[in-house]
Coordinates of C-alpha atoms and ligand atoms in Angstrom, one line a residue:
M1 CA 90.1 -78.6 27.1
I2 CA 92.7 -79.1 24.4
D3 CA 95.7 -76.8 24.6
C4 CA 97.5 -77.7 21.4
I5 CA 96.4 -78.7 18.0
P6 CA 97.1 -82.4 17.3
F7 CA 99.8 -82.5 14.7
F8 CA 98.3 -85.5 12.8
T9 CA 95.2 -83.7 11.7
N10 CA 94.5 -80.8 9.4
T11 CA 91.1 -80.0 10.8
L12 CA 90.0 -78.6 14.2
P13 CA 86.6 -79.1 15.8
N14 CA 84.5 -76.0 15.9
F15 CA 85.0 -74.9 19.4
M16 CA 82.2 -73.1 21.1
S17 CA 84.6 -70.9 23.0
I18 CA 88.2 -69.9 22.7
L19 CA 90.4 -68.0 25.2
I20 CA 93.6 -66.3 23.8
R21 CA 95.9 -65.5 26.7
N22 CA 98.6 -62.9 27.2
G23 CA 99.0 -61.5 23.7
R24 CA 99.7 -57.9 23.0
V25 CA 96.4 -56.7 21.6
I26 CA 97.0 -53.9 19.1
T27 CA 94.2 -51.9 17.4
A28 CA 94.2 -48.6 15.7
S29 CA 93.8 -46.9 19.2
E30 CA 94.9 -49.5 21.8
N31 CA 98.0 -51.4 22.7
A32 CA 98.0 -53.6 25.8
I33 CA 98.7 -57.1 27.0
A34 CA 95.3 -58.8 27.4
D35 CA 93.2 -61.9 27.1
I36 CA 90.5 -62.3 24.5
F37 CA 87.5 -64.5 25.0
I38 CA 85.5 -65.7 22.0
E39 CA 82.1 -67.4 21.9
G40 CA 81.0 -68.7 18.6
E41 CA 82.0 -66.2 15.9
T42 CA 82.2 -63.2 18.2
I43 CA 84.5 -61.6 20.7
T44 CA 82.6 -61.4 24.0
A45 CA 85.3 -60.3 26.5
I46 CA 88.7 -58.6 26.6
G47 CA 90.7 -58.0 29.7
T48 CA 93.5 -59.0 31.9
R49 CA 93.4 -62.4 33.6
L50 CA 89.9 -63.3 32.3
E51 CA 88.4 -66.1 34.3
Q52 CA 86.1 -67.6 31.7
T53 CA 86.6 -71.3 31.0
A54 CA 87.0 -72.1 27.3
D55 CA 86.9 -75.2 25.2
Y56 CA 90.3 -74.2 23.7
V57 CA 93.1 -72.0 25.0
I58 CA 95.8 -70.4 23.0
D59 CA 98.9 -69.0 24.7
A60 CA 99.9 -65.8 22.8
S61 CA 102.7 -64.7 25.2
G62 CA 105.3 -62.6 23.3
K63 CA 103.1 -62.3 20.3
Y64 CA 101.1 -59.4 18.8
I65 CA 97.4 -59.8 18.1
F66 CA 96.1 -57.7 15.2
P67 CA 92.6 -57.5 13.8
G68 CA 92.4 -59.7 10.6
G69 CA 93.8 -57.9 7.6
I70 CA 91.4 -56.5 5.0
D71 CA 92.5 -56.3 1.4
P72 CA 89.9 -54.2 -0.4
H73 CA 91.5 -54.6 -3.9
V74 CA 91.8 -58.0 -5.4
H75 CA 90.8 -59.7 -8.7
L76 CA 90.1 -63.4 -8.3
D77 CA 89.1 -65.6 -11.3
M78 CA 88.7 -62.5 -13.4
P79 CA 88.4 -62.7 -17.2
F80 CA 90.9 -60.1 -18.5
M81 CA 92.9 -59.5 -21.7
G82 CA 91.8 -62.8 -23.2
T83 CA 92.7 -64.9 -20.2
S84 CA 91.8 -65.1 -16.5
S85 CA 93.6 -64.2 -13.3
S86 CA 95.1 -67.5 -12.0
D87 CA 93.9 -67.4 -8.4
N88 CA 90.3 -68.4 -8.0
Y89 CA 88.2 -67.8 -4.9
E90 CA 89.5 -70.9 -3.2
T91 CA 93.2 -70.5 -3.9
G92 CA 93.2 -66.7 -3.5
T93 CA 91.3 -66.4 -0.2
R94 CA 93.3 -69.3 1.2
A95 CA 96.6 -67.7 0.3
A96 CA 95.3 -64.5 1.9
L97 CA 94.5 -66.3 5.1
Y98 CA 98.1 -67.7 5.3
G99 CA 99.2 -64.0 5.3
G100 CA 96.7 -62.8 7.9
T101 CA 94.2 -61.3 5.5
T102 CA 90.8 -62.6 6.6
M103 CA 88.7 -60.6 4.2
V104 CA 89.0 -59.4 0.6
I105 CA 86.9 -57.2 -1.6
D106 CA 86.8 -58.3 -5.2
F107 CA 85.6 -56.3 -8.3
I108 CA 82.7 -57.2 -10.4
L109 CA 83.1 -55.9 -13.9
Q110 CA 79.9 -54.9 -15.8
T111 CA 80.0 -55.8 -19.5
Q112 CA 79.2 -52.7 -21.6
G113 CA 75.7 -53.1 -23.0
K114 CA 74.6 -55.5 -20.2
S115 CA 73.1 -54.9 -16.8
L116 CA 74.9 -54.7 -13.4
R117 CA 72.7 -57.7 -12.2
H118 CA 74.0 -59.8 -15.1
A119 CA 77.6 -59.1 -14.0
L120 CA 76.8 -59.8 -10.3
E121 CA 75.3 -63.2 -11.2
A122 CA 78.5 -64.1 -13.2
W123 CA 80.7 -63.3 -10.2
Q124 CA 78.4 -65.1 -7.8
G125 CA 78.6 -68.1 -10.0
R126 CA 82.4 -68.2 -9.6
S127 CA 82.5 -67.3 -5.9
N128 CA 79.6 -69.1 -4.3
G129 CA 80.7 -72.0 -2.1
N130 CA 84.3 -71.5 -3.1
A131 CA 85.9 -69.0 -0.8
V132 CA 88.0 -70.1 2.2
G133 CA 88.1 -66.6 3.7
D134 CA 85.4 -63.8 3.9
Y135 CA 84.8 -61.6 0.8
S136 CA 82.6 -58.9 -0.6
F137 CA 82.2 -57.1 -3.9
H138 CA 82.7 -53.7 -5.4
M139 CA 80.7 -53.1 -8.6
A140 CA 82.6 -51.6 -11.5
V141 CA 80.2 -49.6 -13.6
T142 CA 81.6 -49.5 -17.2
D143 CA 78.4 -48.4 -18.9
F144 CA 76.3 -45.8 -17.0
N145 CA 72.9 -45.2 -18.6
D146 CA 69.2 -45.0 -17.6
Q147 CA 69.0 -48.7 -17.0
T148 CA 72.2 -48.9 -14.9
K149 CA 71.0 -45.9 -12.9
E150 CA 67.9 -47.9 -11.8
E151 CA 70.1 -50.7 -10.4
I152 CA 72.3 -48.6 -8.0
R153 CA 69.8 -48.3 -5.2
E154 CA 69.0 -52.0 -5.2
L155 CA 72.7 -53.0 -5.1
I156 CA 73.3 -50.7 -2.1
E157 CA 70.1 -51.6 -0.2
Q158 CA 69.6 -55.3 -1.0
E159 CA 73.0 -56.7 -2.0
G160 CA 75.3 -54.8 0.4
I161 CA 77.4 -53.5 -2.5
T162 CA 77.9 -49.9 -1.5
S163 CA 81.0 -49.0 -3.6
F164 CA 81.1 -48.4 -7.3
K165 CA 84.3 -48.6 -9.3
T166 CA 84.9 -46.5 -12.4
F167 CA 87.7 -46.5 -14.9
M168 CA 89.1 -43.4 -16.5
A169 CA 91.2 -45.6 -18.8
Y170 CA 90.7 -48.7 -21.1
K171 CA 88.5 -47.0 -23.6
G172 CA 86.1 -49.3 -25.4
A173 CA 86.2 -51.9 -22.6
L174 CA 85.9 -50.4 -19.2
M175 CA 86.3 -46.6 -19.4
I176 CA 83.4 -44.2 -18.8
D177 CA 83.5 -40.6 -19.9
D178 CA 83.1 -37.6 -17.5
R179 CA 79.4 -37.2 -18.4
Q180 CA 78.7 -40.8 -17.2
M181 CA 81.0 -40.2 -14.2
I182 CA 79.0 -37.2 -13.0
G183 CA 75.7 -39.1 -13.5
L184 CA 76.9 -42.1 -11.5
M185 CA 78.3 -39.9 -8.7
Q186 CA 74.9 -38.1 -8.4
E187 CA 73.0 -41.3 -8.2
V188 CA 75.4 -43.0 -5.7
K189 CA 75.4 -39.9 -3.6
K190 CA 71.6 -40.1 -3.1
Y191 CA 72.0 -43.4 -1.3
G192 CA 75.2 -42.7 0.7
G193 CA 77.5 -44.9 -1.4
L194 CA 81.1 -44.5 -2.5
V195 CA 82.5 -44.0 -6.0
T196 CA 86.0 -45.4 -6.5
V197 CA 88.3 -44.8 -9.5
H198 CA 91.1 -46.2 -11.5
A199 CA 92.4 -42.6 -12.1
T200 CA 94.6 -42.5 -15.2
N201 CA 94.1 -40.5 -18.4
G202 CA 93.1 -43.3 -20.8
D203 CA 93.4 -41.2 -24.0
M204 CA 97.0 -40.1 -23.2
I205 CA 98.0 -43.6 -22.4
D206 CA 96.4 -45.0 -25.6
Y207 CA 98.3 -42.3 -27.6
L208 CA 101.6 -43.3 -26.0
I209 CA 101.1 -47.0 -26.4
A210 CA 100.3 -46.5 -30.1
K211 CA 103.4 -44.2 -30.5
H212 CA 105.8 -46.7 -28.9
R213 CA 104.4 -49.6 -30.9
S214 CA 104.7 -47.7 -34.1
E215 CA 108.3 -47.1 -33.3
G216 CA 108.9 -50.8 -32.7
K217 CA 109.4 -50.3 -29.0
M218 CA 107.9 -53.5 -27.7
A219 CA 109.7 -54.4 -24.4
P220 CA 108.0 -54.2 -20.9
L221 CA 109.9 -51.0 -20.3
Y222 CA 107.5 -49.3 -22.7
H223 CA 104.5 -50.3 -20.6
Y224 CA 106.0 -48.1 -17.9
L225 CA 106.9 -45.3 -20.3
S226 CA 103.4 -45.3 -21.8
Q227 CA 101.9 -44.3 -18.4
P228 CA 104.0 -41.4 -17.1
E229 CA 103.2 -39.8 -13.7
V230 CA 101.2 -37.0 -15.3
T231 CA 98.6 -39.4 -16.7
E232 CA 97.8 -40.4 -13.1
A233 CA 98.1 -36.9 -11.5
E234 CA 95.8 -35.3 -14.1
A235 CA 93.1 -37.9 -13.8
S236 CA 93.3 -38.0 -9.9
G237 CA 92.8 -34.2 -9.9
R238 CA 89.9 -34.4 -12.3
F239 CA 88.2 -37.2 -10.3
A240 CA 88.6 -35.2 -7.1
A241 CA 87.1 -32.1 -8.7
L242 CA 84.1 -34.1 -10.0
A243 CA 83.6 -35.8 -6.6
G244 CA 83.9 -32.4 -4.9
Y245 CA 81.3 -30.9 -7.3
T246 CA 78.8 -33.7 -6.8
E247 CA 79.7 -34.0 -3.0
V248 CA 80.0 -37.8 -3.3
N249 CA 82.4 -39.8 -1.2
G250 CA 85.3 -40.6 -3.5
Y251 CA 88.1 -43.1 -3.3
I252 CA 91.1 -43.5 -5.5
V253 CA 92.4 -47.0 -5.9
H254 CA 96.1 -48.0 -6.3
M255 CA 97.6 -44.5 -6.1
T256 CA 101.3 -44.8 -7.0
C257 CA 102.9 -41.3 -7.2
E258 CA 103.6 -37.9 -5.7
G259 CA 101.7 -36.1 -8.4
A260 CA 98.4 -37.9 -7.7
L261 CA 98.9 -37.6 -4.0
N262 CA 99.4 -33.8 -4.3
A263 CA 96.2 -33.6 -6.4
I264 CA 94.1 -35.0 -3.6
R265 CA 95.9 -32.9 -1.0
D266 CA 94.7 -29.9 -3.1
A267 CA 91.2 -31.3 -3.1
A268 CA 91.3 -31.7 0.6
K269 CA 92.1 -28.0 1.0
R270 CA 88.7 -27.4 -0.7
N271 CA 87.1 -29.8 1.8
H272 CA 86.5 -32.5 -0.9
N273 CA 86.1 -35.9 0.6
V274 CA 88.4 -38.1 -1.4
K275 CA 90.2 -41.1 0.2
A276 CA 93.2 -42.9 -1.3
E277 CA 94.6 -46.4 -1.4
T278 CA 98.1 -47.4 -2.3
C279 CA 99.4 -50.9 -2.7
I280 CA 102.3 -52.7 -1.1
Q281 CA 104.2 -52.9 -4.4
Y282 CA 104.3 -49.1 -4.9
L283 CA 105.8 -48.7 -1.4
M284 CA 108.5 -51.3 -2.0
L285 CA 109.4 -51.8 -5.6
D286 CA 110.4 -49.3 -8.3
A287 CA 110.5 -48.9 -12.0
S288 CA 114.2 -50.0 -12.3
L289 CA 112.7 -53.5 -12.5
Y290 CA 111.5 -52.8 -16.0
E291 CA 115.0 -52.2 -17.3
Q292 CA 115.7 -56.0 -17.7
N293 CA 114.5 -57.9 -20.7
F294 CA 111.2 -59.7 -20.6
E295 CA 111.6 -60.5 -16.9
G296 CA 110.1 -57.1 -16.3
A297 CA 106.8 -58.5 -17.3
K298 CA 106.4 -59.9 -13.8
W299 CA 105.7 -56.3 -12.7
V300 CA 103.6 -55.2 -15.6
M301 CA 100.6 -53.7 -13.9
S302 CA 98.6 -50.5 -14.3
P303 CA 99.5 -48.0 -13.1
P304 CA 103.2 -49.2 -13.3
L305 CA 105.8 -49.1 -10.5
R306 CA 107.2 -45.6 -10.0
E307 CA 110.4 -44.0 -8.7
K308 CA 112.1 -43.9 -5.3
K309 CA 110.9 -40.4 -4.7
D310 CA 107.3 -41.6 -5.1
Q311 CA 107.8 -44.3 -2.5
A312 CA 109.0 -41.6 0.0
A313 CA 105.9 -39.5 -0.9
L314 CA 103.5 -42.4 -0.4
W315 CA 104.9 -43.2 3.1
G316 CA 104.5 -39.5 3.9
G317 CA 100.9 -39.6 2.7
I318 CA 100.2 -42.6 4.9
N319 CA 101.7 -40.9 8.0
Q320 CA 99.8 -37.7 7.3
G321 CA 96.5 -39.5 6.8
A322 CA 96.1 -38.5 3.1
I323 CA 96.4 -42.2 2.2
Q324 CA 94.2 -44.4 4.3
V325 CA 94.6 -47.9 2.9
V326 CA 97.3 -50.3 1.7
A327 CA 95.9 -53.0 -0.6
T328 CA 97.4 -55.2 -3.3
D329 CA 95.5 -55.1 -6.6
H330 CA 96.3 -58.8 -6.5
C331 CA 95.8 -60.0 -10.1
P332 CA 98.1 -62.9 -10.7
F333 CA 99.0 -64.5 -14.1
K334 CA 101.3 -67.5 -14.5
W335 CA 104.4 -67.0 -16.5
E336 CA 102.9 -68.8 -19.5
Q337 CA 100.1 -66.2 -19.5
K338 CA 102.6 -63.3 -19.2
L339 CA 104.3 -64.7 -22.3
M340 CA 101.2 -63.6 -24.3
G341 CA 103.0 -60.3 -24.5
K342 CA 106.5 -61.6 -25.3
D343 CA 106.7 -59.6 -28.5
D344 CA 104.4 -56.7 -27.5
F345 CA 104.2 -55.1 -24.0
S346 CA 100.6 -54.1 -24.7
K347 CA 99.5 -57.7 -24.7
I348 CA 101.1 -58.7 -21.4
P349 CA 98.2 -59.4 -18.9
N350 CA 98.4 -56.6 -16.3
G351 CA 98.8 -57.6 -12.7
H352 CA 101.0 -59.2 -10.1
P353 CA 100.6 -61.6 -7.1
A354 CA 100.6 -60.2 -3.6
I355 CA 97.5 -61.2 -1.7
E356 CA 99.5 -63.5 0.6
H357 CA 102.3 -61.2 1.6
R358 CA 100.7 -57.7 2.0
M359 CA 100.5 -57.8 5.7
E360 CA 103.9 -59.3 6.4
L361 CA 105.6 -57.0 3.9
L362 CA 103.9 -53.9 5.3
F363 CA 104.9 -54.8 8.8
S364 CA 108.5 -55.5 7.7
E365 CA 109.0 -52.5 5.5
G366 CA 106.8 -50.2 7.6
V367 CA 106.9 -51.1 11.3
A368 CA 110.2 -53.0 11.5
K369 CA 112.1 -50.4 9.5
G370 CA 110.5 -47.5 11.5
K371 CA 108.5 -45.8 8.7
I372 CA 105.1 -46.2 10.4
N373 CA 104.0 -47.1 14.0
L374 CA 101.9 -50.0 15.1
S375 CA 98.6 -48.2 15.3
K376 CA 99.1 -46.7 11.8
F377 CA 99.9 -50.3 10.6
V378 CA 96.6 -51.5 11.9
E379 CA 94.7 -48.6 10.4
V380 CA 96.0 -49.0 6.9
N381 CA 96.0 -52.8 7.0
S382 CA 92.5 -53.3 8.3
T383 CA 90.6 -50.6 10.3
N384 CA 90.3 -47.9 7.7
A385 CA 89.2 -50.3 4.9
A386 CA 86.5 -51.6 7.3
K387 CA 85.3 -48.0 8.0
I388 CA 85.5 -46.7 4.4
F389 CA 83.7 -49.8 3.0
G390 CA 81.0 -50.1 5.6
M391 CA 82.0 -53.1 7.8
Y392 CA 83.2 -51.4 11.0
P393 CA 83.1 -52.5 13.8
Q394 CA 82.0 -56.0 12.7
K395 CA 85.4 -56.1 10.9
G396 CA 88.6 -54.1 11.2
T397 CA 89.0 -54.0 15.0
I398 CA 89.3 -56.1 18.2
G399 CA 86.3 -55.2 20.3
I400 CA 83.4 -56.8 22.2
G401 CA 80.8 -57.7 19.6
S402 CA 83.2 -57.7 16.7
D403 CA 83.8 -60.8 14.5
A404 CA 86.6 -62.8 16.0
D405 CA 88.9 -62.2 13.0
L406 CA 92.4 -62.2 14.6
V407 CA 96.0 -62.6 13.6
I408 CA 98.6 -63.9 16.2
F409 CA 101.8 -62.5 14.9
D410 CA 105.5 -63.0 15.9
P411 CA 107.1 -59.6 15.3
S412 CA 110.7 -60.9 15.3
E413 CA 110.6 -64.1 13.3
K414 CA 112.4 -63.7 10.0
H415 CA 111.6 -65.6 6.8
T416 CA 112.2 -65.4 3.1
I417 CA 109.5 -65.1 0.4
S418 CA 109.6 -67.6 -2.4
A419 CA 107.4 -69.1 -5.1
Q420 CA 108.6 -72.5 -3.7
T421 CA 106.7 -71.9 -0.5
H422 CA 103.9 -69.5 -1.2
H423 CA 100.3 -70.6 -1.5
M424 CA 99.1 -68.5 -4.5
N425 CA 98.4 -70.3 -7.7
V426 CA 101.2 -68.7 -9.7
D427 CA 104.6 -70.0 -10.6
Y428 CA 106.7 -67.0 -9.7
S429 CA 107.0 -64.5 -6.9
A430 CA 107.2 -60.8 -7.4
Y431 CA 109.1 -60.7 -4.1
E432 CA 111.4 -63.7 -4.6
G433 CA 114.2 -63.8 -2.0
V434 CA 112.9 -60.8 0.0
E435 CA 113.7 -61.3 3.7
V436 CA 110.8 -60.3 5.9
T437 CA 110.8 -59.6 9.6
G438 CA 107.6 -60.7 11.3
K439 CA 105.4 -63.8 10.7
V440 CA 101.8 -64.7 10.9
K441 CA 101.5 -67.7 13.3
T442 CA 97.8 -68.3 13.9
V443 CA 94.7 -66.8 12.2
L444 CA 91.2 -66.9 13.4
L445 CA 88.2 -66.1 11.1
R446 CA 84.9 -65.6 12.9
G447 CA 86.1 -67.6 15.9
K448 CA 87.5 -70.5 14.0
V449 CA 91.2 -71.3 13.8
V450 CA 91.9 -71.3 10.1
I451 CA 95.7 -71.1 10.0
D452 CA 98.1 -72.5 12.5
N453 CA 101.8 -73.2 12.1
N454 CA 101.8 -72.9 8.3
Q455 CA 98.7 -75.2 7.9
C456 CA 95.3 -74.2 6.6
L457 CA 92.6 -75.8 8.7
A458 CA 89.6 -74.5 6.7
E459 CA 88.1 -75.8 3.5
K460 CA 86.5 -74.0 0.6
G461 CA 83.0 -72.8 1.4
N462 CA 84.2 -71.6 4.8
G463 CA 84.3 -68.0 3.6
K464 CA 81.2 -65.9 3.9
Y465 CA 79.9 -63.1 1.6
I466 CA 79.8 -60.0 3.7
K467 CA 77.0 -57.5 2.9
R468 CA 78.3 -54.0 3.5
K469 CA 76.7 -50.8 4.8
T470 CA 77.5 -47.3 3.5
T471 CA 80.7 -45.6 4.5
A472 CA 81.4 -44.8 8.1
M473 CA 84.0 -42.1 7.3
Ligands
ZN1 ZN1 92.6 -53.6 -9.8

């Protein structure tokens, strides 16, 4: 039995069994001090004073134990706006593990005019053998036609891709019209899948971008002013109406504002099944960041950051169960890449880095500041994403038979976020200098210690592609 990790090595043997003693085990429904026994990749016993002997024992006294975090909205190594997001599957999933996120779901983007299979192969080419943490894919359908329609069933039943992303914006590149949307919804509904959406009114946004540019208004602030709240509220309501009409399971990604939240509350009154995700940045940061000169480009993302009143609405939506998931939309670009839009906000690559800090920021802002309780934290950090995206109870909880994806967390340790110490492949932090309460200490992925004391003990290729089932919600 080894009871501490030798400090001179950065690898651990693959233990056949691990016993974690005396941690406070917290799931979406339970909260108690217990021991967890792991054999191979799986949790096989939970209880007080377990008597199993293990190859390796971890003392978690005074710590919380959470299910591994799930971030269902990331973009790794993604070609976009003439460049590529700067974290690849290795750097991105490794940074995620440092922050307690053991699984991510990335987006495959269909090229208009080509098949879904063609896009899947391109994403497999970049991800295979490279991920450190576990991952899965959503399929973004950007061109729904008779050929695409034929591929839906195969993706759900053979590839474990059960969620289909749509864009109501980015005309000419990613956007589908309402006719294609309805067709896709009806096809996905047949096989029990989920349709997700980037819900903003693309035509309104294109009009406002052109207007601002024609007036010589080129600063990052005009990125924000080109996407007012109404563009998101209108599209969210329209999506919910179409999802209700076709009776498909719907899901709105990166919801930012009160207007969009109220649109799905209205849909819920009509018993339409539309779930919603927000992202950590919309809960913490606001549009005043765009009022500086080009620095504001760090937070140029779509939809943009909103107002303080929207943050209050989103926390309310989480507590009321109208918003089920907190993700990141992690899509980092180095400063040099952001400079592509130095003279024109519409050329700034959209996206910001957050994959590493989602869980600690959500704990610090949410739990430590009293906005959400511990069980809600686990729900929106992990459990609900596992249920909605068809991985529960393999992922998203601490239970007998579940994958041993676990985060041992010190709820009181304070630390400060900085680009000097983060592990993402990007040369600035969107949260530079933010002091956080609560720190990830040890992370297990499928029964293997992958992070311990600020060291990553797993190599690329350790991450596994997870085939998903249809939604359990
Ligand atoms: Zn995204």
